[in-house]
Tab-separated table of C-alpha atoms and ligand atoms in Angstrom:
chain	number	residue	atom	x	y	z
A	1	MET	CA	-51.030	27.032	-10.737
A	2	ASN	CA	-53.225	24.233	-12.102
A	3	MET	CA	-51.830	22.807	-15.240
A	4	LYS	CA	-54.086	21.692	-18.069
A	5	HIS	CA	-53.427	18.642	-20.201
A	6	ILE	CA	-54.946	18.549	-23.660
A	7	HIS	CA	-54.523	15.470	-25.819
A	8	PHE	CA	-54.996	15.062	-29.571
A	9	ASP	CA	-55.035	11.988	-31.713
A	10	ILE	CA	-53.105	13.566	-34.603
A	11	LEU	CA	-51.493	16.980	-34.875
A	12	ASN	CA	-49.055	18.599	-37.204
A	13	SER	CA	-46.739	19.460	-34.308
A	14	THR	CA	-47.455	19.786	-30.597
A	15	ASN	CA	-45.212	22.897	-30.563
A	16	GLU	CA	-47.386	24.534	-33.234
A	17	GLN	CA	-50.575	23.528	-31.407
A	18	ALA	CA	-49.153	24.934	-28.157
A	19	LYS	CA	-48.635	28.314	-29.868
A	20	LEU	CA	-52.365	28.423	-30.660
A	21	MET	CA	-53.370	27.299	-27.184
A	22	LEU	CA	-51.349	30.055	-25.518
A	23	ASN	CA	-54.276	32.328	-26.419
A	24	GLU	CA	-56.409	30.309	-24.010
A	25	TYR	CA	-54.197	28.849	-21.265
A	26	ASP	CA	-51.230	30.089	-19.213
A	27	LYS	CA	-49.603	26.789	-18.334
A	28	PHE	CA	-50.419	23.515	-20.042
A	29	ILE	CA	-49.106	20.412	-21.718
A	30	VAL	CA	-50.369	19.334	-25.096
A	31	THR	CA	-49.753	15.787	-26.285
A	32	ALA	CA	-50.520	13.892	-29.472
A	33	ASP	CA	-50.442	10.219	-30.437
A	34	MET	CA	-48.898	11.257	-33.707
A	35	GLN	CA	-47.372	14.295	-35.370
A	36	MET	CA	-47.574	14.726	-39.133
A	37	GLY	CA	-45.006	17.539	-39.168
A	38	GLY	CA	-43.010	17.040	-35.965
A	39	LYS	CA	-40.214	19.586	-35.759
A	40	GLY	CA	-36.644	19.018	-34.645
A	41	ARG	CA	-33.910	21.564	-34.113
A	42	LYS	CA	-32.402	23.311	-37.150
A	43	ASN	CA	-35.488	22.785	-39.307
A	44	ARG	CA	-35.087	19.034	-39.129
A	45	SER	CA	-38.134	16.857	-38.787
A	46	TRP	CA	-38.973	14.627	-35.817
A	47	VAL	CA	-40.742	11.483	-36.898
A	48	GLY	CA	-42.044	8.511	-34.966
A	49	GLU	CA	-44.730	5.861	-35.017
A	50	LYS	CA	-48.286	6.593	-33.919
A	51	GLY	CA	-49.039	5.975	-30.244
A	52	LYS	CA	-45.573	4.612	-29.514
A	53	ASN	CA	-43.688	7.640	-28.271
A	54	LEU	CA	-44.284	10.720	-26.190
A	55	TYR	CA	-44.786	13.855	-28.274
A	56	CYS	CA	-45.587	16.782	-26.039
A	57	SER	CA	-45.162	20.514	-25.587
A	58	ILE	CA	-45.290	22.575	-22.444
A	59	GLY	CA	-46.839	26.004	-23.015
A	60	LEU	CA	-45.955	28.827	-20.639
A	61	LYS	CA	-47.516	32.265	-20.993
A	62	HIS	CA	-45.434	34.719	-18.976
A	63	LYS	CA	-47.121	37.394	-16.894
A	64	TYR	CA	-46.065	40.789	-18.157
A	65	THR	CA	-46.057	42.054	-14.568
A	66	GLU	CA	-43.487	39.469	-13.486
A	67	ARG	CA	-39.853	39.019	-14.388
A	68	THR	CA	-39.338	35.976	-16.601
A	69	LEU	CA	-36.366	33.701	-16.680
A	70	GLU	CA	-33.705	34.296	-19.305
A	71	PRO	CA	-34.812	32.562	-22.530
A	72	HIS	CA	-31.944	30.030	-22.359
A	73	SER	CA	-33.069	28.946	-18.861
A	74	TYR	CA	-36.225	27.424	-20.351
A	75	GLN	CA	-34.046	25.341	-22.638
A	76	PHE	CA	-32.065	24.087	-19.641
A	77	ALA	CA	-35.343	23.509	-17.772
A	78	GLY	CA	-36.621	21.370	-20.657
A	79	ALA	CA	-33.540	19.163	-20.385
A	80	LEU	CA	-33.958	18.850	-16.614
A	81	LEU	CA	-37.648	17.959	-16.889
A	82	ALA	CA	-37.087	15.288	-19.528
A	83	TYR	CA	-34.056	13.923	-17.666
A	84	LYS	CA	-36.118	13.609	-14.482
A	85	ALA	CA	-38.927	11.776	-16.323
A	86	ILE	CA	-36.517	9.348	-18.003
A	87	THR	CA	-34.659	8.611	-14.768
A	88	ARG	CA	-37.957	7.579	-13.162
A	89	VAL	CA	-37.552	4.529	-15.394
A	90	LEU	CA	-33.832	4.188	-16.106
A	91	PRO	CA	-31.015	4.291	-13.535
A	92	ALA	CA	-29.219	7.664	-13.711
A	93	GLY	CA	-25.928	5.870	-14.422
A	94	GLU	CA	-27.299	4.841	-17.819
A	95	VAL	CA	-28.468	8.337	-18.806
A	96	ARG	CA	-26.417	11.318	-20.015
A	97	LEU	CA	-27.361	14.869	-20.883
A	98	LYS	CA	-25.522	15.704	-24.086
A	99	PHE	CA	-24.720	19.381	-24.548
A	100	PRO	CA	-26.942	21.321	-24.719
A	101	ASN	CA	-30.111	19.248	-24.336
A	102	ASP	CA	-30.241	15.841	-25.967
A	103	ILE	CA	-30.796	12.937	-23.644
A	104	MET	CA	-28.693	9.905	-24.386
A	105	VAL	CA	-28.839	6.446	-22.871
A	106	ARG	CA	-26.456	3.530	-22.934
A	107	SER	CA	-27.549	0.910	-25.462
A	108	LYS	CA	-27.111	-2.813	-24.913
A	109	LYS	CA	-24.014	-2.543	-27.123
A	110	GLY	CA	-22.520	0.024	-24.739
A	111	ASP	CA	-22.666	3.127	-26.965
A	112	PHE	CA	-24.866	6.117	-26.088
A	113	ARG	CA	-27.914	6.802	-28.262
A	114	LYS	CA	-30.509	9.541	-28.331
A	115	ILE	CA	-33.757	8.787	-26.505
A	116	CYS	CA	-35.097	12.321	-26.229
A	117	GLY	CA	-34.935	15.591	-28.141
A	118	ILE	CA	-36.091	19.000	-26.974
A	119	LEU	CA	-37.121	21.973	-29.064
A	120	THR	CA	-37.668	25.185	-27.134
A	121	GLU	CA	-39.315	28.128	-28.869
A	122	HIS	CA	-40.115	31.621	-27.645
A	123	ILE	CA	-42.593	34.303	-28.609
A	124	PHE	CA	-41.458	37.867	-28.011
A	125	TYR	CA	-43.463	41.053	-27.943
A	126	GLY	CA	-40.783	43.568	-28.904
A	127	ASN	CA	-37.938	42.523	-26.650
A	128	MET	CA	-40.256	41.211	-23.944
A	129	LEU	CA	-40.523	37.454	-23.591
A	130	GLN	CA	-44.227	36.751	-23.890
A	131	SER	CA	-44.411	32.970	-23.976
A	132	THR	CA	-42.306	29.848	-24.208
A	133	ILE	CA	-42.948	26.445	-25.691
A	134	ILE	CA	-40.822	23.502	-24.570
A	135	GLY	CA	-41.337	20.592	-26.967
A	136	ILE	CA	-40.204	17.193	-25.765
A	137	GLY	CA	-40.060	13.972	-27.749
A	138	ILE	CA	-39.205	10.768	-25.869
A	139	ASN	CA	-38.829	7.424	-27.639
A	140	VAL	CA	-40.814	4.944	-25.598
A	141	GLU	CA	-42.338	1.929	-27.348
A	142	GLN	CA	-40.959	2.179	-30.861
A	143	SER	CA	-39.098	-1.027	-31.627
A	144	GLU	CA	-37.460	-0.045	-34.919
A	145	PHE	CA	-36.144	3.228	-36.299
A	146	PRO	CA	-35.603	4.243	-39.930
A	147	ASP	CA	-32.206	3.367	-41.397
A	148	GLU	CA	-30.894	6.962	-41.167
A	149	VAL	CA	-31.201	6.979	-37.382
A	150	LYS	CA	-31.286	3.335	-36.351
A	151	ASP	CA	-27.703	3.438	-35.033
A	152	ILE	CA	-28.114	6.701	-33.120
A	153	ALA	CA	-31.684	6.529	-31.764
A	154	ILE	CA	-33.091	4.236	-29.100
A	155	SER	CA	-36.331	3.679	-27.191
A	156	LEU	CA	-37.117	2.476	-23.691
A	157	LYS	CA	-38.635	-0.661	-25.210
A	158	GLN	CA	-35.402	-1.476	-27.048
A	159	LEU	CA	-33.680	-1.298	-23.667
A	160	GLY	CA	-36.140	-3.831	-22.256
A	161	TYR	CA	-38.399	-1.448	-20.301
A	162	GLU	CA	-42.121	-2.190	-20.587
A	163	VAL	CA	-43.561	1.293	-20.101
A	164	THR	CA	-46.074	3.176	-22.210
A	165	SER	CA	-45.869	6.742	-23.452
A	166	ASN	CA	-48.783	7.423	-21.105
A	167	ASP	CA	-46.684	6.269	-18.117
A	168	ILE	CA	-43.881	8.623	-19.159
A	169	PHE	CA	-46.381	11.411	-19.695
A	170	ASN	CA	-47.750	10.926	-16.146
A	171	PHE	CA	-44.229	11.196	-14.707
A	172	LEU	CA	-43.535	14.288	-16.782
A	173	PHE	CA	-46.834	15.911	-15.863
A	174	ASP	CA	-46.055	15.608	-12.127
A	175	ILE	CA	-42.489	16.816	-12.631
A	176	VAL	CA	-43.592	19.867	-14.652
A	177	SER	CA	-46.389	20.657	-12.162
A	178	GLU	CA	-43.847	20.798	-9.336
A	179	PHE	CA	-41.017	22.488	-11.250
A	180	ARG	CA	-40.298	26.079	-10.276
A	181	PHE	CA	-39.529	28.238	-13.292
A	182	GLU	CA	-38.106	30.874	-10.939
A	183	SER	CA	-34.349	31.063	-10.668
A	184	ASP	CA	-31.964	31.286	-13.629
A	185	GLU	CA	-29.098	30.430	-11.315
A	186	LYS	CA	-30.650	27.287	-9.816
A	187	ILE	CA	-31.758	26.011	-13.204
A	188	PHE	CA	-28.339	26.703	-14.715
A	189	ASP	CA	-26.562	24.975	-11.816
A	190	ALA	CA	-28.747	21.872	-12.101
A	191	TRP	CA	-28.248	21.748	-15.888
A	192	HIS	CA	-24.488	22.392	-15.548
A	193	ASP	CA	-24.154	19.549	-13.005
A	194	LEU	CA	-25.841	17.152	-15.398
A	195	VAL	CA	-24.160	18.175	-18.639
A	196	GLN	CA	-20.671	17.816	-17.078
A	197	ILE	CA	-18.780	19.105	-20.067
A	198	GLU	CA	-16.300	21.484	-18.423
A	199	GLY	CA	-12.743	20.129	-18.644
A	200	LYS	CA	-13.685	17.617	-21.337
A	201	GLU	CA	-11.940	17.173	-24.649
A	202	VAL	CA	-14.165	17.868	-27.654
A	203	THR	CA	-13.585	17.571	-31.391
A	204	LEU	CA	-14.773	20.555	-33.383
A	205	LEU	CA	-16.325	19.067	-36.509
A	206	SER	CA	-15.592	22.108	-38.711
A	207	ASP	CA	-11.781	21.711	-38.434
A	208	ASN	CA	-11.601	18.176	-36.981
A	209	LYS	CA	-9.275	19.454	-34.228
A	210	LYS	CA	-9.319	18.785	-30.518
A	211	TYR	CA	-10.205	21.402	-27.930
A	212	LEU	CA	-10.613	21.558	-24.186
A	213	VAL	CA	-13.818	22.994	-22.703
A	214	LYS	CA	-12.510	25.809	-20.490
A	215	ASN	CA	-15.758	27.357	-19.379
A	216	VAL	CA	-19.526	27.084	-19.641
A	217	PHE	CA	-21.095	30.544	-19.736
A	218	ASP	CA	-24.353	31.275	-17.896
A	219	ASP	CA	-26.242	31.277	-21.194
A	220	GLY	CA	-24.937	27.783	-21.987
A	221	ARG	CA	-22.289	28.709	-24.569
A	222	LEU	CA	-18.952	26.929	-24.310
A	223	GLU	CA	-15.507	28.472	-24.334
A	224	ILE	CA	-13.133	25.964	-25.896
A	225	GLU	CA	-9.346	26.138	-26.232
A	226	SER	CA	-7.445	24.469	-29.040
A	227	LEU	CA	-5.102	21.736	-27.813
A	228	SER	CA	-2.758	22.468	-30.736
A	229	ASP	CA	-2.424	26.286	-30.699
A	230	THR	CA	-4.354	27.472	-27.568
A	231	SER	CA	-6.702	29.610	-29.694
A	232	ILE	CA	-10.134	30.167	-28.153
A	233	LYS	CA	-13.532	29.626	-29.756
A	234	ILE	CA	-17.077	30.020	-28.492
A	235	ILE	CA	-19.581	27.259	-29.234
A	236	ASP	CA	-23.347	27.443	-28.854
A	237	ASP	CA	-24.368	24.404	-30.805
A	238	GLY	CA	-24.104	20.771	-29.764
A	239	ASP	CA	-24.058	19.574	-33.365
A	240	SER	CA	-20.749	21.324	-34.026
A	241	ILE	CA	-18.789	19.197	-31.548
A	242	ARG	CA	-18.309	15.535	-30.733
A	243	TYR	CA	-17.254	14.203	-27.357
A	244	GLU	CA	-17.418	11.202	-25.053
A	245	TYR	CA	-20.198	11.244	-22.481
A	246	ASP	CA	-18.523	8.837	-20.054
B	301	BTN	C1	-34.338	17.691	-31.670
B	301	BTN	O1	-34.080	18.010	-32.837
B	301	BTN	O2	-33.602	16.961	-31.015
B	301	BTN	C2	-35.591	18.229	-31.019
B	301	BTN	C3	-36.759	17.331	-31.238
B	301	BTN	C4	-38.026	17.810	-30.551
B	301	BTN	C5	-39.208	16.925	-30.882
B	301	BTN	C6	-40.429	17.282	-30.088
B	301	BTN	S1	-41.719	16.084	-30.291
B	301	BTN	C7	-42.841	17.140	-29.486
B	301	BTN	C8	-42.536	18.552	-29.912
B	301	BTN	N1	-43.277	18.906	-31.114
B	301	BTN	C9	-42.477	19.077	-32.164
B	301	BTN	O3	-42.861	19.342	-33.317
B	301	BTN	N2	-41.206	18.908	-31.806
B	301	BTN	C10	-41.082	18.623	-30.394
């Protein structure tokens, strides 16, 4: 299917614009040089300088005659798409997919910092998945970040890569055009291979205790076992745990 690209100078949020454009197009990417109300996960905001970063949303209107993927598969797909675009520039050894879908890269100091965030939203009609919006923000040419995030965020420019947000968009556009949103299993397997969290030790921030990741369920939730008392917990949120990516 031909994919449309629609670009705006300024928008509130490309995810919000994508919701409007789903009335017109079935598969498209909307980009903006700047977002005035960029949205992050958990009602956080996503801010960045004008024209320096990639702010984009993929809109997918599902055909009601065809089976859709499970909603969580689109979230995994978003991580795979962004990972593929970033590794067109950076060597894969420098890039990590942090559970469930933040993309981290090794800074010059050696720690891993966030270069990309993904916000996936769905529109349901009753219990039928009608459309999906995969919002992707990639830090490209920004050379400084606000104090609150300057030690945890990073851009390609800060790593010494001279690419523009338009270059990254062109990579992403090709990757999305070729991506097959068809098999939950294949998408899960590819995501699972990249996230590599099974068997890792994680710290649960709510009790500051250590756990082992025993299992990753098909919907992306983690089964973790306490290293102190073998109790089991289920985790569906990357912000509730801390772990080493290496
Ligand atoms: C996160 O919290 O990590 C997710 C951030 C997602 C940001 C992107 S930027 C393009 C798209 N439009 C938005 O308003 N948010 C997403």
